PDB file of C-alpha atoms in Angstrom:
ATOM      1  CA  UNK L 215     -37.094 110.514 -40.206  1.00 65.00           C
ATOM      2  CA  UNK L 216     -35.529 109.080 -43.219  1.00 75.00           C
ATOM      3  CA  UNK L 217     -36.429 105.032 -43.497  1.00 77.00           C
ATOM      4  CA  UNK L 218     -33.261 102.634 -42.898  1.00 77.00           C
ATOM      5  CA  UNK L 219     -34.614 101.074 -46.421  1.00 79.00           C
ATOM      6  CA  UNK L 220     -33.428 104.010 -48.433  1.00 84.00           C
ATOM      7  CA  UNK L 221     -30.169 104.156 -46.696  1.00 86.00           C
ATOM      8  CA  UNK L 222     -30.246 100.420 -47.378  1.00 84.00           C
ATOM      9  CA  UNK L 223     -31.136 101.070 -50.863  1.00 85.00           C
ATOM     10  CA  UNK L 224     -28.605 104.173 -51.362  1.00 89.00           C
ATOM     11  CA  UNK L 225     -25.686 101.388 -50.188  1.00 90.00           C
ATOM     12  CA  UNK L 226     -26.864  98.890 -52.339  1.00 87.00           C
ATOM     13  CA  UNK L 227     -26.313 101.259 -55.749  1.00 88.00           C
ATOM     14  CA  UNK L 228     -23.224 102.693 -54.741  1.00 90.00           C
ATOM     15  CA  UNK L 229     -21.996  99.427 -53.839  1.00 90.00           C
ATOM     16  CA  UNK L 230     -22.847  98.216 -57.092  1.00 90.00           C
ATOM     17  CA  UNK L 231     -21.420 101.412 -59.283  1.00 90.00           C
ATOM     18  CA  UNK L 232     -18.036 100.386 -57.206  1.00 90.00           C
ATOM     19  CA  UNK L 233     -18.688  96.962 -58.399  1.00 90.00           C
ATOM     20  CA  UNK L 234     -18.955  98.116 -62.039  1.00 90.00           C
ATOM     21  CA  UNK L 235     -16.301 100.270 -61.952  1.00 88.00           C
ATOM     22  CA  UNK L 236     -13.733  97.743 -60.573  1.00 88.00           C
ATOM     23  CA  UNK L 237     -14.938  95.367 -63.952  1.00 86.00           C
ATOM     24  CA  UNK L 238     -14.543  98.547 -66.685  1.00 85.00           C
ATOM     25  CA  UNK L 239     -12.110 100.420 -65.601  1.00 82.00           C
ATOM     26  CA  UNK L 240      -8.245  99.468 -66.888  1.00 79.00           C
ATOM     27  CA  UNK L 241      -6.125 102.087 -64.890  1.00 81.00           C
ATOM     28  CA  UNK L 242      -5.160  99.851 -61.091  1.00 83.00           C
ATOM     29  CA  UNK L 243      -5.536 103.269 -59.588  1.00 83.00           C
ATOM     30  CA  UNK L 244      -9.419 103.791 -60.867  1.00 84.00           C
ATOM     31  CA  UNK L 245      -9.893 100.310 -59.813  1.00 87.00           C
ATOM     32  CA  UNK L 246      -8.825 100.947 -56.487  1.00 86.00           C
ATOM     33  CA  UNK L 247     -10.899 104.174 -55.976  1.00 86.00           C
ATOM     34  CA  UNK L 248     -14.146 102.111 -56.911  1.00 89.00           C
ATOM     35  CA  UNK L 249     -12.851  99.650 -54.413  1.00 90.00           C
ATOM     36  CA  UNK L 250     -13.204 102.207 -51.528  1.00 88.00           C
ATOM     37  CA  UNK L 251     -16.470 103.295 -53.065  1.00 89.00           C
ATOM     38  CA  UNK L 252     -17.740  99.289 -52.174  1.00 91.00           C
ATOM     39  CA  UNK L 253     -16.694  99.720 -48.946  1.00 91.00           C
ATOM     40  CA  UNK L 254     -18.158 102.432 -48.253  1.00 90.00           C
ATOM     41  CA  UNK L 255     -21.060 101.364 -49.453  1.00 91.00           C
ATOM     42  CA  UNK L 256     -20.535  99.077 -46.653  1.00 91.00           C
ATOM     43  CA  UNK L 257     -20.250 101.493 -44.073  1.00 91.00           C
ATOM     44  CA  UNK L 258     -23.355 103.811 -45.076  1.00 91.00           C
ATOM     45  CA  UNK L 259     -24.814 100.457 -44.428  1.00 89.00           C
ATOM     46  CA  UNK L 260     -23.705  99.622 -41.116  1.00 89.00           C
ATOM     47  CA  UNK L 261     -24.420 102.873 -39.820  1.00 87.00           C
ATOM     48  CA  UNK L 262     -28.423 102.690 -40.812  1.00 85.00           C
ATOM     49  CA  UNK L 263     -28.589  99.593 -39.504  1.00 83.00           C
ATOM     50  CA  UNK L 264     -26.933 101.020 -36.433  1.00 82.00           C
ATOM     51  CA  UNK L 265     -29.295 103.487 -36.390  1.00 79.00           C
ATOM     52  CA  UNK L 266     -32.367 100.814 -36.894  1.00 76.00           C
ATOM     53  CA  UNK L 267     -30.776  98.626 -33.803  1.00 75.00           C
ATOM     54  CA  UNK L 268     -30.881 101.407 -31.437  1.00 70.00           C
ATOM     55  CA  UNK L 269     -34.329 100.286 -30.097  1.00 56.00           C
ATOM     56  CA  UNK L 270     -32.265  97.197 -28.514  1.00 55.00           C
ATOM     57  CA  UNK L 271     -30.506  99.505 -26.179  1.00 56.00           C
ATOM     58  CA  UNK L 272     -27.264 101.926 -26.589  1.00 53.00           C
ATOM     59  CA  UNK L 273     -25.061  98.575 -26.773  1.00 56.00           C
ATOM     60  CA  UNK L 274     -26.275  97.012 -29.406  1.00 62.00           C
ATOM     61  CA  UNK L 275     -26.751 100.453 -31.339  1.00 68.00           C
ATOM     62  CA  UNK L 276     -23.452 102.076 -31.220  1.00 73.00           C
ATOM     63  CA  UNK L 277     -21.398  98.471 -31.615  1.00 75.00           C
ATOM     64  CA  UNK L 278     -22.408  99.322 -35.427  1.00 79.00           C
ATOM     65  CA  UNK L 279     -20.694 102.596 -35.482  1.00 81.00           C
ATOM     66  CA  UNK L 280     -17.458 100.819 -33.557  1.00 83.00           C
ATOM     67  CA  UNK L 281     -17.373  98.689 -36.290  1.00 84.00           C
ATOM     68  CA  UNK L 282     -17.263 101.339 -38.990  1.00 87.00           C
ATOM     69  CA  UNK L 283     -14.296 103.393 -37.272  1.00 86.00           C
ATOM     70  CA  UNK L 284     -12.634 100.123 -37.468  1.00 88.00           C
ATOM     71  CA  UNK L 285     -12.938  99.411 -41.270  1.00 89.00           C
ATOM     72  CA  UNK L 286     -12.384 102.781 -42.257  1.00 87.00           C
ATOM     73  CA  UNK L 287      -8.713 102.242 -40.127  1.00 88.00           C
ATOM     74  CA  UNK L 288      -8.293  99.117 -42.128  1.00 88.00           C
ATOM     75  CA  UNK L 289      -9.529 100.629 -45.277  1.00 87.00           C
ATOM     76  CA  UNK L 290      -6.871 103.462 -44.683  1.00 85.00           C
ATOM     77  CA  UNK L 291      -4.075 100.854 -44.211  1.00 87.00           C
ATOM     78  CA  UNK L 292      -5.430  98.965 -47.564  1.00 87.00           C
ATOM     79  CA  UNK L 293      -4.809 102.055 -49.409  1.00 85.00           C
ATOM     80  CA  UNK L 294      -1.176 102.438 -47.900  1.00 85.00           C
ATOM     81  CA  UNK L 295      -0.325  99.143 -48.558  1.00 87.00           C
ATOM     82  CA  UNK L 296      -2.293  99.087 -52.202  1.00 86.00           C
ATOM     83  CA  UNK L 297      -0.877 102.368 -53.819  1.00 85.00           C
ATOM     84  CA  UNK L 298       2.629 101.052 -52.729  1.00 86.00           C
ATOM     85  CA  UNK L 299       1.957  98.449 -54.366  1.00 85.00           C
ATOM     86  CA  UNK L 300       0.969 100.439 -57.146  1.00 83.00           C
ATOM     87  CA  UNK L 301       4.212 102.734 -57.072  1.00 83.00           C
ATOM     88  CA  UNK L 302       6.144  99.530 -57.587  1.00 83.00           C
ATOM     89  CA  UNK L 303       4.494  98.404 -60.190  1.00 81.00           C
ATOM     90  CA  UNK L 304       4.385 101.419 -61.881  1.00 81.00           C
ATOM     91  CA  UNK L 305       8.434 101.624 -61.585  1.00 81.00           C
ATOM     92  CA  UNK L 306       8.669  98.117 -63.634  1.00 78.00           C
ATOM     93  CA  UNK L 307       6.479  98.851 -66.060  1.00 77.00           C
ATOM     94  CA  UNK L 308       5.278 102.550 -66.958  1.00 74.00           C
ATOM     95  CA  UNK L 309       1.902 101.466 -66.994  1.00 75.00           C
ATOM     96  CA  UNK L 310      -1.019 100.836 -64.607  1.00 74.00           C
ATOM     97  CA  UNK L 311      -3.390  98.855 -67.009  1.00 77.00           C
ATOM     98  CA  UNK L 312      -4.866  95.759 -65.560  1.00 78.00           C
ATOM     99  CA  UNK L 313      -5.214  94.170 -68.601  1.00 75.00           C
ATOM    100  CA  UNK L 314      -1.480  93.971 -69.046  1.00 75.00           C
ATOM    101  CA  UNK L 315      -1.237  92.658 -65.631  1.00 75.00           C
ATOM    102  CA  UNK L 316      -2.452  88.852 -66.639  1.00 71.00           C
ATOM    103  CA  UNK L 317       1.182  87.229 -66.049  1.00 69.00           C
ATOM    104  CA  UNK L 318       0.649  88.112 -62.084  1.00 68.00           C
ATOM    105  CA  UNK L 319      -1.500  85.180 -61.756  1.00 70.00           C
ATOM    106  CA  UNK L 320       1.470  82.792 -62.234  1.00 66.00           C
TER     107      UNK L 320
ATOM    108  CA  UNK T 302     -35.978 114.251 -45.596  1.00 78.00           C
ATOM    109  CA  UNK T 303     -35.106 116.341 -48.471  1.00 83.00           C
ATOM    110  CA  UNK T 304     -31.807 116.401 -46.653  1.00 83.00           C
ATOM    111  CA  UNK T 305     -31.216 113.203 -47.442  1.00 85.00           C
ATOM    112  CA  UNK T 306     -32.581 113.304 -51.109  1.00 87.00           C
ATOM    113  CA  UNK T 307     -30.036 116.060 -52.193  1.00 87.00           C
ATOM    114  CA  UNK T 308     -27.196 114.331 -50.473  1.00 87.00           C
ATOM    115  CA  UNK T 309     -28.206 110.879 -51.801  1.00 87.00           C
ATOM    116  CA  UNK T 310     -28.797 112.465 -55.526  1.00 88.00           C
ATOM    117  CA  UNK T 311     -25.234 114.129 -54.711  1.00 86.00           C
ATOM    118  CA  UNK T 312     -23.360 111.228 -54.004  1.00 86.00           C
ATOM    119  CA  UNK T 313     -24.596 109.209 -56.668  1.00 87.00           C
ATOM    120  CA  UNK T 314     -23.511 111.705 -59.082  1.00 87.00           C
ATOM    121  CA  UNK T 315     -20.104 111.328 -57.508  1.00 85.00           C
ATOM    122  CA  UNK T 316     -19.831 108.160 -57.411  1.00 86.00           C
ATOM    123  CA  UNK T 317     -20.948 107.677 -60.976  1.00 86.00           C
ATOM    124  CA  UNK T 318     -18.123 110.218 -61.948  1.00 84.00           C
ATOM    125  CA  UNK T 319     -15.465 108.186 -60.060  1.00 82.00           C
ATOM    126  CA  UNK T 320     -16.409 105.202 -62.642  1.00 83.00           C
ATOM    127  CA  UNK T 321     -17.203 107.011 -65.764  1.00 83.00           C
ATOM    128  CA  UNK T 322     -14.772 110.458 -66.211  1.00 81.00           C
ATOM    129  CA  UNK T 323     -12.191 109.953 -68.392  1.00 76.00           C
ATOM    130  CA  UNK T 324      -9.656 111.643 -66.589  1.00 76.00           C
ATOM    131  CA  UNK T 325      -8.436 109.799 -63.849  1.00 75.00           C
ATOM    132  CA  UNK T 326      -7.819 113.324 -61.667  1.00 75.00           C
ATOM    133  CA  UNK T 327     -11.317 113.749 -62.106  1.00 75.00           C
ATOM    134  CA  UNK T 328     -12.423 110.542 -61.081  1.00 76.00           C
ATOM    135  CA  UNK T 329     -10.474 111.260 -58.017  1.00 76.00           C
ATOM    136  CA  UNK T 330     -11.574 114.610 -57.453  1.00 74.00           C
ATOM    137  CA  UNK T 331     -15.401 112.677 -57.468  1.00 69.00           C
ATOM    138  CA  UNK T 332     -14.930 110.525 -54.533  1.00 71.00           C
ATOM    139  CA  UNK T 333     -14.586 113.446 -52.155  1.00 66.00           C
ATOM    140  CA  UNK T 334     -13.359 112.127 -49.165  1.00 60.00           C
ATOM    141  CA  UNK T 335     -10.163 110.284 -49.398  1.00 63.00           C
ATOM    142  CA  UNK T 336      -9.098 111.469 -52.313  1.00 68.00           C
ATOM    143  CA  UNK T 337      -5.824 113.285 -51.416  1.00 71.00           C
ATOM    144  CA  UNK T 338      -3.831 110.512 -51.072  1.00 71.00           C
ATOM    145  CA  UNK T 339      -5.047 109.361 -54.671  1.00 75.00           C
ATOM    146  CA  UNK T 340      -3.849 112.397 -56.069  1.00 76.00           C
ATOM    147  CA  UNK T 341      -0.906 112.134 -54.486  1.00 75.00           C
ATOM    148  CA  UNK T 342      -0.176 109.048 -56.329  1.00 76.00           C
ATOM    149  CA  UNK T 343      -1.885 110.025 -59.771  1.00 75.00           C
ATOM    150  CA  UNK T 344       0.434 113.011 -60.071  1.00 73.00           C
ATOM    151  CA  UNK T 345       3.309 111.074 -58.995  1.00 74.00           C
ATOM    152  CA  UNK T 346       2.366 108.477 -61.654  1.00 73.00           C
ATOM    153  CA  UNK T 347       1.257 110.643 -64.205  1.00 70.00           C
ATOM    154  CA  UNK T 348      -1.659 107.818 -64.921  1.00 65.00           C
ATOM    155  CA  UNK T 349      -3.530 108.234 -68.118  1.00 64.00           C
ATOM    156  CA  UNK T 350      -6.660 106.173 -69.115  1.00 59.00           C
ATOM    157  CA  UNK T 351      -4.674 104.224 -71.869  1.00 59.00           C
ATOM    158  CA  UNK T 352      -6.292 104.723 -75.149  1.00 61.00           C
ATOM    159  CA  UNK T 353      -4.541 101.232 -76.527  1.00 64.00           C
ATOM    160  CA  UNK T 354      -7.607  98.622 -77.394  1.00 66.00           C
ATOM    161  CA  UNK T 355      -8.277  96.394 -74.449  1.00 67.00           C
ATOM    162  CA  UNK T 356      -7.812  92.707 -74.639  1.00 70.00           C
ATOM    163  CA  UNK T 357     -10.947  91.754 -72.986  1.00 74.00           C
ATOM    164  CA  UNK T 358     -13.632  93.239 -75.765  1.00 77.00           C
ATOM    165  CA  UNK T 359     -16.396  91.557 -73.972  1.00 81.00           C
ATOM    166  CA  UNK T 360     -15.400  92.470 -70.833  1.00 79.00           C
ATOM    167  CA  UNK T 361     -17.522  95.845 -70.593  1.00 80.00           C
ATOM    168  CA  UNK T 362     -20.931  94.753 -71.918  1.00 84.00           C
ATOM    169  CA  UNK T 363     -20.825  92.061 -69.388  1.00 85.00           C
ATOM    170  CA  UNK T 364     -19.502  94.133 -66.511  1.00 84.00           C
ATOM    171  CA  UNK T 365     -22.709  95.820 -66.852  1.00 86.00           C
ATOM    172  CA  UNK T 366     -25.029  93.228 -67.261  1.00 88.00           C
ATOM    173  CA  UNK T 367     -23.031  91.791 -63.873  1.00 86.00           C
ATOM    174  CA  UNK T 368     -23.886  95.627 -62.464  1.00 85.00           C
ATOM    175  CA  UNK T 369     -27.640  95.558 -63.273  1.00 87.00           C
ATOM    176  CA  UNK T 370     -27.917  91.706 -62.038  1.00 88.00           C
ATOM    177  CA  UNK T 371     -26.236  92.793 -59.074  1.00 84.00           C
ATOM    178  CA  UNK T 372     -28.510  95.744 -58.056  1.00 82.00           C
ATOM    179  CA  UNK T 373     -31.283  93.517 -58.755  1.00 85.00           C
ATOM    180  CA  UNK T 374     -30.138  91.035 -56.257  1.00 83.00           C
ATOM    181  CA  UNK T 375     -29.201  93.607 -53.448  1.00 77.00           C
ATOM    182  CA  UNK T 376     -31.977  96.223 -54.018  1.00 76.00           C
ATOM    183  CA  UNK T 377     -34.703  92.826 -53.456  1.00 81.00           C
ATOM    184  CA  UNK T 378     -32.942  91.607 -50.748  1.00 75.00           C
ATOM    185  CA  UNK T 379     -33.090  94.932 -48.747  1.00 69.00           C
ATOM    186  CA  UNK T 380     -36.732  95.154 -49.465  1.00 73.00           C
ATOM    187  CA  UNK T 381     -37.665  91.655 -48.736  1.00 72.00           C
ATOM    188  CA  UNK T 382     -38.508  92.186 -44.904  1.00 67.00           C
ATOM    189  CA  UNK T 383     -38.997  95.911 -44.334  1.00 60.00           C
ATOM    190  CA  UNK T 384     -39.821  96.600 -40.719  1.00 60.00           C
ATOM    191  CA  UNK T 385     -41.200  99.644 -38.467  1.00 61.00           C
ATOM    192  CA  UNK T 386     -38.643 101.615 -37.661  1.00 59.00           C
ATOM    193  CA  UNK T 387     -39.230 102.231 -33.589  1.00 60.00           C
ATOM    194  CA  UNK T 388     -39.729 106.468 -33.052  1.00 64.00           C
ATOM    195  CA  UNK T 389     -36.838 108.966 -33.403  1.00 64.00           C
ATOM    196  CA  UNK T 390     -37.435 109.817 -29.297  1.00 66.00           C
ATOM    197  CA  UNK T 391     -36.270 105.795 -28.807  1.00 67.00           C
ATOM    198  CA  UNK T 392     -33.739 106.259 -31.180  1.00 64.00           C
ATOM    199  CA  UNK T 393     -32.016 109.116 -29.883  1.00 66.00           C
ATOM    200  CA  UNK T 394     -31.987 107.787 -26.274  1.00 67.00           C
ATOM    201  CA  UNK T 395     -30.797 104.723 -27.686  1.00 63.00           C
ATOM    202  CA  UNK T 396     -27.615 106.736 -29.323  1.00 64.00           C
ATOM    203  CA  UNK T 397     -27.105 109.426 -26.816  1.00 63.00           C
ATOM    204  CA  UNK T 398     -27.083 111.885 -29.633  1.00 58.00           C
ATOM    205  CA  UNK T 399     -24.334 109.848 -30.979  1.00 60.00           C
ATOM    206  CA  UNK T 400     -21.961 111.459 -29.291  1.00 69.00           C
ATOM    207  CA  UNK T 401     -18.158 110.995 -28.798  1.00 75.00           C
ATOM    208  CA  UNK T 402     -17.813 110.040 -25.912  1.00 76.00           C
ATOM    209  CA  UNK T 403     -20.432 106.695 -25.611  1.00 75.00           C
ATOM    210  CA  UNK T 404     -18.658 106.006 -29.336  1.00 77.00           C
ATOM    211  CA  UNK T 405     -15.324 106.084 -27.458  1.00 81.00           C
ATOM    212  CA  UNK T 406     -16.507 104.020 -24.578  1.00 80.00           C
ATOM    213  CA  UNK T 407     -17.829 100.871 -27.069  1.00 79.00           C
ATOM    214  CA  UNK T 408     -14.479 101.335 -28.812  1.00 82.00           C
ATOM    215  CA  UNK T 409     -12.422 100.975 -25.839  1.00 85.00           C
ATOM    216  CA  UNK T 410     -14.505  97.925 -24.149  1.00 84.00           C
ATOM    217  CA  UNK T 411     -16.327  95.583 -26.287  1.00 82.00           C
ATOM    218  CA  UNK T 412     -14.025  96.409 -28.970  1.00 85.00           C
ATOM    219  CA  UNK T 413     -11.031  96.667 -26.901  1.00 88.00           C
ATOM    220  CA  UNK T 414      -9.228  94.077 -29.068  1.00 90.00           C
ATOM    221  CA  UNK T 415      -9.795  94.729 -32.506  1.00 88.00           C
ATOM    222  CA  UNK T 416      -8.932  98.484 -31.421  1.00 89.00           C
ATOM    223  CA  UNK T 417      -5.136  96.770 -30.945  1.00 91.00           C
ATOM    224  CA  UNK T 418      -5.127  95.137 -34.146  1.00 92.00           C
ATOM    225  CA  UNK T 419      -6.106  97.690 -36.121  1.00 91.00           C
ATOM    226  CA  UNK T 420      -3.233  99.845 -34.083  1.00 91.00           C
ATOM    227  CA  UNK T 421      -0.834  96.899 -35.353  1.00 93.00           C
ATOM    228  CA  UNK T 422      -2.424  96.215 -38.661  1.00 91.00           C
ATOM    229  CA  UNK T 423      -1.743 100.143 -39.103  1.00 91.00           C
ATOM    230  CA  UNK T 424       1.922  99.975 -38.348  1.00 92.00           C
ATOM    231  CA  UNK T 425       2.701  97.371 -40.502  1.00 91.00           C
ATOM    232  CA  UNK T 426       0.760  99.162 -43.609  1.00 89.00           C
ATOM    233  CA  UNK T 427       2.736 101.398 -43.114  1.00 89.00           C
ATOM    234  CA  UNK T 428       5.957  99.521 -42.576  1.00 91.00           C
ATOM    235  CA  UNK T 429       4.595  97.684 -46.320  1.00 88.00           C
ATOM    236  CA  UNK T 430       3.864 100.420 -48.181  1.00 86.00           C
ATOM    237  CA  UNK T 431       7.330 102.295 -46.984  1.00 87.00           C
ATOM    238  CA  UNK T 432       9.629  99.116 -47.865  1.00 88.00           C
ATOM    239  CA  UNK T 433       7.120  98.304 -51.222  1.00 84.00           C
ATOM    240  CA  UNK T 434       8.097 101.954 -52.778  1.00 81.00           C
ATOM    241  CA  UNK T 435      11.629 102.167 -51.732  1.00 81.00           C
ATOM    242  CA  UNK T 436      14.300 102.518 -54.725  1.00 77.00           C
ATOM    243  CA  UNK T 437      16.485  99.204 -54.658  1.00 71.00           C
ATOM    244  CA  UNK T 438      20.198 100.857 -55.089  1.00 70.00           C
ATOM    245  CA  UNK T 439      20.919  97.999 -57.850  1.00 64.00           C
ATOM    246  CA  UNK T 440      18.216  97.335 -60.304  1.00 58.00           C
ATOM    247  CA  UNK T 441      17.818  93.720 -60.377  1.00 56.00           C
ATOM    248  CA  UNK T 442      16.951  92.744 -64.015  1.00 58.00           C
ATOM    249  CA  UNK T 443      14.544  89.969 -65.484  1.00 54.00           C
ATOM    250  CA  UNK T 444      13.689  89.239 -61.668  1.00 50.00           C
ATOM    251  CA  UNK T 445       9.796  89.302 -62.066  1.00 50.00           C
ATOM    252  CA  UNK T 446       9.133  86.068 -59.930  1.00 45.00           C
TER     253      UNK T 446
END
């Protein structure tokens, strides 16, 4: 029986190699791969602490595994919505870089 | 136990290529699971890590001194309580072997509702990301705002 702490501690450094790899990278697409890398980091997560919360009865336990089918739905809408975004923007400009991007925030 | 040691070691590794390959097909290729979609769009875009210097020179060094601060942080916080973890018998009653069907009950009572929205939130993604790439017949130029 593997301890929750190491799935804990598994999410925790993938979460934070997303993290590091949405700051470095310059390509949109690369940052929006270590996007879905955070989240799931988020899910492994959920599910060990589903797994931890079981004692409290099958309610409680599986409502943690509910809510993971139901990010990874919104996650897969996300990346609809994001590389269309990114098709776009790529049709404007020939380029992806994020660093060129800095007008957006007007 | 070792189980979970291989897989863990495995997808580190991945995800550790997803942030550091060069190639962005690679980096794709990496992150296993959703990645057709990706290369989909990658080959469609023909995206290349671009070689030009960056305008943000100090933006790397501190991304990873963010990183390490931020393992720090999460990695104490999950250790700060650690608790007994009840037996795998109480456990497994608990999840009914995790099987489909109790997953599919949960999903359809207590989380009747946000089972809808995501059905909606789906439909317009998709109704987004259809009228977001679609070819405007006369190219409307200098309208950026």
């Amino acid at each position: 029986m593997v301890p929750t702490e190491y799935y804990v501690l598994l999410s925790a450094l993938l979460f934070t190699i997303g993290a590091v790899g949405v700051l470095i990278r310059r390509s949109a697409i690369l940052v929006f791969l270590s996007i879905e890398l955070m989240l799931n980091a988020a899910n492994l997560a959920l599910v060990a602490f589903s797994r931890q919360w079981s004692a409290a009865g099958a309610q409680t336990a599986l409502s943690g595994q509910g809510a993971v089918f139901i990010i990874l739905a919104i996650a897969a809408a996300e990346v609809a919505v994001g590389l269309g975004i990114l098709v776009a923007l790529f049709r404007n400009r020939a380029s992806t870089d994020v660093d060129l991007l800095a007008e957006v925030r007007y | 136990m070792l189980g979970f040691f291989i897989l863990a070691v495995l997808v580190t590794v991945g995800a550790l290529g997803v942030i550091l390959l060069r190639e962005p097909v690679h980096a794709a290729l990496a992150l296993v699971g959703i990645m057709v979609l990706f290369l989909f769009v990658i080959m469609l875009l023909n995206v290349k890590e671009t070689p030009a210097p960056t305008r943000f020179p100090w933006l790397r060094p501190t991304a990873y001194v963010v990183g390490l601060g931020l393992a720090a942080t999460v990695i104490l916080t999950a250790l700060m309580e650690p608790q007994q973890l009840p037996s795998l018998q109480v456990i497994g009653a608990a999840l009914n072997g995790g099987a489909p069907a109790e997953i599919g009950e949960i999903i359809f009572t207590d989380y009747v509702l946000a089972f809808q929205l995501v059905g909606i939130l789906l439909l317009t993604g998709i109704i987004g990301a259809v009228s977001l790439v679609q070819r405007i017949p006369v190219p409307a130029s200098g309208a950026d705002a």
